Amino acid sequence: MSYQLYRNTTLGHTLQESLDELIQCGQITPQLALKVLLQFDKAINNALATRVKSKISFKGHLNTYRFCDNVWTFVLDQVEFREMTDVVKVDKVKIVACDGKGAEKP
């Protein structure tokens, strides 16, 4: 199983819009579009799991948290992100964390 979280990114939205256009023009079937989206889900999850080597630390005030269907959701206020010497401060951030160990390997 690959998580579909990344369909809600700019890249994911753009892919879905392009697939919708191709379906409307009759160039692909809805079934093919679904296969493309499923492949996107697998590829983006795999790329983030294997290619991203950066580490970042953060601290803030925990506003709310939730654990449902094996997915953690945290909302933090006054958050400070640090990567080496770079520091970024934001008023509020929502973090969604899923168990990547249970995801299928390509």
Coordinates of C-alpha atoms in Angstrom, one line a residue:
M1 CA 0.0 0.0 0.0
S2 CA 1.3 3.4 -0.9
Y3 CA 0.0 6.5 0.8
Q4 CA -1.9 9.0 -1.4
L5 CA -0.8 12.1 0.7
Y6 CA 1.3 13.5 -2.1
R7 CA -1.6 13.8 -4.5
N8 CA -2.4 16.9 -2.5
T9 CA 0.9 18.6 -3.5
T10 CA 1.4 21.0 -6.4
L11 CA 2.9 18.1 -8.4
G12 CA 0.1 15.8 -7.5
H13 CA -2.6 18.4 -8.4
T14 CA -0.9 19.2 -11.7
L15 CA -0.7 15.5 -12.6
Q16 CA -4.4 15.0 -11.8
E17 CA -5.4 18.0 -13.9
S18 CA -3.3 16.8 -16.8
L19 CA -4.8 13.3 -16.6
D20 CA -8.3 14.8 -16.4
E21 CA -7.6 16.8 -19.6
L22 CA -6.4 13.7 -21.4
I23 CA -9.5 11.8 -20.3
Q24 CA -11.8 14.6 -21.6
C25 CA -10.0 14.7 -24.9
G26 CA -10.4 10.9 -25.2
Q27 CA -6.6 10.3 -25.3
I28 CA -6.6 8.0 -22.3
T29 CA -9.1 6.0 -20.4
P30 CA -10.1 6.7 -16.7
Q31 CA -8.6 3.3 -15.9
L32 CA -5.2 4.3 -17.3
A33 CA -5.3 7.6 -15.4
L34 CA -5.9 5.6 -12.2
K35 CA -2.9 3.4 -13.0
V36 CA -0.8 6.5 -13.5
L37 CA -1.9 7.9 -10.2
L38 CA -1.2 4.6 -8.4
Q39 CA 2.3 4.6 -10.0
F40 CA 2.8 8.2 -8.9
D41 CA 1.9 7.2 -5.3
K42 CA 4.4 4.4 -5.3
A43 CA 7.2 6.4 -7.0
I44 CA 6.9 9.5 -4.7
N45 CA 6.8 7.4 -1.6
N46 CA 9.8 5.4 -2.7
A47 CA 11.8 8.5 -3.7
L48 CA 11.2 10.2 -0.4
A49 CA 12.1 7.0 1.5
T50 CA 15.3 6.3 -0.4
R51 CA 16.7 9.5 -1.9
V52 CA 16.1 12.3 0.7
K53 CA 19.1 12.4 3.0
S54 CA 18.5 15.8 4.7
K55 CA 17.7 16.0 8.3
I56 CA 15.9 18.8 10.0
S57 CA 14.9 19.4 13.6
F58 CA 12.0 21.5 14.9
K59 CA 10.4 22.6 18.1
G60 CA 7.2 24.3 18.9
H61 CA 4.1 24.3 21.1
L62 CA 1.8 21.3 20.6
N63 CA -1.7 22.5 19.9
T64 CA -3.4 19.3 19.0
Y65 CA -2.6 15.7 18.1
R66 CA -4.5 12.7 16.7
F67 CA -3.8 9.1 15.9
C68 CA -6.3 7.5 13.5
D69 CA -5.9 4.6 11.0
N70 CA -2.2 4.3 11.7
V71 CA -1.6 8.0 10.8
W72 CA -0.4 10.7 13.3
T73 CA -1.5 14.3 12.8
F74 CA 0.1 17.1 14.8
V75 CA -0.7 20.8 14.8
L76 CA 2.1 22.9 16.3
D77 CA 2.2 26.7 17.1
Q78 CA 5.3 29.0 17.1
V79 CA 7.5 26.4 15.3
E80 CA 11.2 26.8 14.7
F81 CA 12.8 24.6 12.0
R82 CA 16.6 24.1 12.0
E83 CA 18.9 22.7 9.4
M84 CA 22.5 23.1 10.2
T85 CA 22.8 27.0 10.6
D86 CA 19.5 27.9 8.8
V87 CA 16.5 28.7 11.0
V88 CA 12.9 29.2 9.8
K89 CA 10.1 30.3 12.1
V90 CA 6.4 29.8 11.4
D91 CA 3.2 30.6 13.3
K92 CA 1.5 27.2 12.7
V93 CA 2.3 23.9 11.0
K94 CA 0.4 20.7 10.5
I95 CA 2.4 17.5 10.3
V96 CA 1.0 14.2 9.0
A97 CA 3.1 11.2 9.7
C98 CA 2.4 7.7 8.3
D99 CA 4.2 4.4 9.0
G100 CA 6.5 3.9 6.0
K101 CA 7.6 0.5 7.1
G102 CA 4.3 -1.1 6.2
A103 CA 4.3 0.4 2.7
E104 CA 5.0 -2.1 -0.1
K105 CA 8.4 -2.0 -1.9
P106 CA 8.5 -1.4 -5.6

